[in-house]
Amino acid sequence: VVIEKCDLFTGDWVPNPSGPTYTNESCPLIEGHQNCMRNGRPDSGYLHWKWKPRDCQLPCFNAERFLELMRNKAWALIGDSISRNHVQSLLCMLATVFGVPGLNFPFYHKNCVLVQLDEEEFIVERPVEVYHDEQYKSKRWHFASYNFTVSNIWSPFLVKAAVFEDNDGVSTAEVQLHLDKLDKTWTDPYPSLDYMIISTGKWFLKAAIYHENDTEVGCHICPGKNLTELGFVYAYNKTLHYVMDFIANSKHKGLIFFRTSTPDHFENGEWHNGGSCPKTTPAKEGEVEIKDLSRILHNVELEEFEKAAAKAADNGVNLKLLDFTNLLLMRPDGHPGPYRQFQPFAENQTAVVQNDCLHWCLPGPMDFWNDVIMEM
């Protein structure tokens, strides 16, 4: 017997003529900012690629099987807006029965092929939202027939933080970040969860005042504050070390995935100064370089995960790495860009609009995360 040892994270994007398993019409759960089809993105080529590992097969996501495996289980995706992006992708793929205009019976994807259903074959149910916090940042959905819950837990730093910014990321003051206090938003429900995907990253690049032992110890970007400039790497190392230590010593009996942060593809600027992402096709390996800041975050993540993995294994904690960095690095075409908002050029073809080259269109490249996660 040959046991196939497969690296699911090394591969290529190959043509996928059958297209995505859902559409923006079949899934009402897509956030407006990631609903590129509804918002008028004119090209659709980005929908017709799939992830193919080089040395083994990656089966298609199977919603029925996934739900059956998850009967009476609780999932949580913990982190920032990329986690929210991901939870919407997962929920859309779990509710894949959809109607096709002009046809009586719905179609759905079965083993990567579009199949027509008989009338009584409505097989996958819709998730029902059963909870949200005051700001609608954290939410929970329930699949009643399977008693399966999926939560999105908003904790962009994973540690205690006071943030002073609006939904467009405009801040009125530095973040107050407590590097030695884990955020109870996720640590309180942690023992009751069967599966978790935990991640953070980009928020550590923001201007922040750092606290340890309830004392200001330094900062990142705080001119005029008479504090030591420690830099975001200091804070990210400390935070991840603390998070990983908590997980590795937790005696948790479920499965915990730590996901690396995702690369952005801003060109000729960044989020706030006119950066854009005009590409419409995937890149080949080596054609696109990871940015310095993303590379630094990624290196810290790998380093802290490696240190924690051995300790977790010794303690019987099932901690796995989801390193999607390279998989998404090759998809500069997968972002909303100007189609973060509805019909941005309807009134003026040359309008200057906010581009989003950080989050991912749904349907889009992120959907293939779910294929990999199911296989693992």
CSV table of N, CA and C in Angstrom, one decimal, residues 177 179 204-206 208 210 217-222 227-238 296:
chain,number,residue,atom,x,y,z
A,177,LEU,N,-3.4,48.4,22.5
A,177,LEU,CA,-3.3,47.0,22.4
A,177,LEU,C,-2.6,46.4,23.6
A,179,LEU,N,-0.9,43.4,24.8
A,179,LEU,CA,-0.2,42.2,24.2
A,179,LEU,C,-0.2,41.0,25.1
A,204,PHE,N,-2.1,44.5,12.6
A,204,PHE,CA,-0.9,44.8,13.4
A,204,PHE,C,-0.1,45.9,12.7
A,205,LEU,N,-0.4,46.2,11.4
A,205,LEU,CA,0.3,47.3,10.7
A,205,LEU,C,-0.2,48.7,11.1
A,206,LYS,N,-1.3,48.7,11.8
A,206,LYS,CA,-1.9,50.0,12.2
A,206,LYS,C,-1.1,50.7,13.3
A,208,ALA,N,-0.4,52.0,16.8
A,208,ALA,CA,-0.9,51.4,18.0
A,208,ALA,C,0.0,51.7,19.2
A,210,TYR,N,1.3,50.1,22.7
A,210,TYR,CA,1.4,48.7,23.3
A,210,TYR,C,1.4,48.8,24.8
A,217,VAL,N,4.3,50.3,27.1
A,217,VAL,CA,5.7,49.9,27.0
A,217,VAL,C,6.3,50.4,25.7
A,218,GLY,N,5.5,50.9,24.8
A,218,GLY,CA,6.0,51.3,23.5
A,218,GLY,C,4.9,51.5,22.5
A,219,CYS,N,5.2,51.6,21.2
A,219,CYS,CA,4.2,51.8,20.2
A,219,CYS,C,4.7,51.4,18.8
A,220,HIS,N,3.8,51.6,17.9
A,220,HIS,CA,4.1,51.5,16.4
A,220,HIS,C,3.4,52.8,15.8
A,221,ILE,N,4.2,53.6,15.2
A,221,ILE,CA,3.8,54.9,14.5
A,221,ILE,C,3.1,55.8,15.6
A,222,CYS,N,3.8,56.4,16.5
A,222,CYS,CA,3.1,57.3,17.4
A,222,CYS,C,4.0,58.5,17.7
A,227,LEU,N,7.0,57.8,23.5
A,227,LEU,CA,7.1,56.3,23.7
A,227,LEU,C,8.1,55.7,22.8
A,228,THR,N,8.7,54.6,23.2
A,228,THR,CA,9.6,53.9,22.4
A,228,THR,C,8.9,53.2,21.2
A,229,GLU,N,9.5,53.5,20.0
A,229,GLU,CA,9.0,52.9,18.7
A,229,GLU,C,9.4,51.4,18.7
A,230,LEU,N,8.6,50.5,19.1
A,230,LEU,CA,8.9,49.1,19.1
A,230,LEU,C,8.7,48.4,17.8
A,231,GLY,N,7.7,48.9,17.0
A,231,GLY,CA,7.4,48.3,15.7
A,231,GLY,C,6.4,47.2,15.8
A,232,PHE,N,5.8,46.9,14.6
A,232,PHE,CA,4.7,45.9,14.6
A,232,PHE,C,5.2,44.5,14.8
A,233,VAL,N,6.5,44.2,14.4
A,233,VAL,CA,7.0,42.8,14.5
A,233,VAL,C,7.1,42.4,16.0
A,234,TYR,N,7.5,43.4,16.8
A,234,TYR,CA,7.5,43.1,18.3
A,234,TYR,C,6.2,42.7,18.8
A,235,ALA,N,5.1,43.5,18.4
A,235,ALA,CA,3.8,43.2,18.9
A,235,ALA,C,3.3,41.9,18.3
A,236,TYR,N,3.6,41.6,17.0
A,236,TYR,CA,3.0,40.4,16.4
A,236,TYR,C,3.7,39.1,17.0
A,237,ASN,N,5.0,39.2,17.2
A,237,ASN,CA,5.7,38.1,17.9
A,237,ASN,C,5.1,37.8,19.2
A,238,LYS,N,5.0,38.8,20.0
A,238,LYS,CA,4.4,38.7,21.4
A,238,LYS,C,3.0,38.1,21.4
A,296,ILE,N,7.0,39.6,6.0
A,296,ILE,CA,7.5,39.7,7.4
A,296,ILE,C,6.4,39.1,8.3
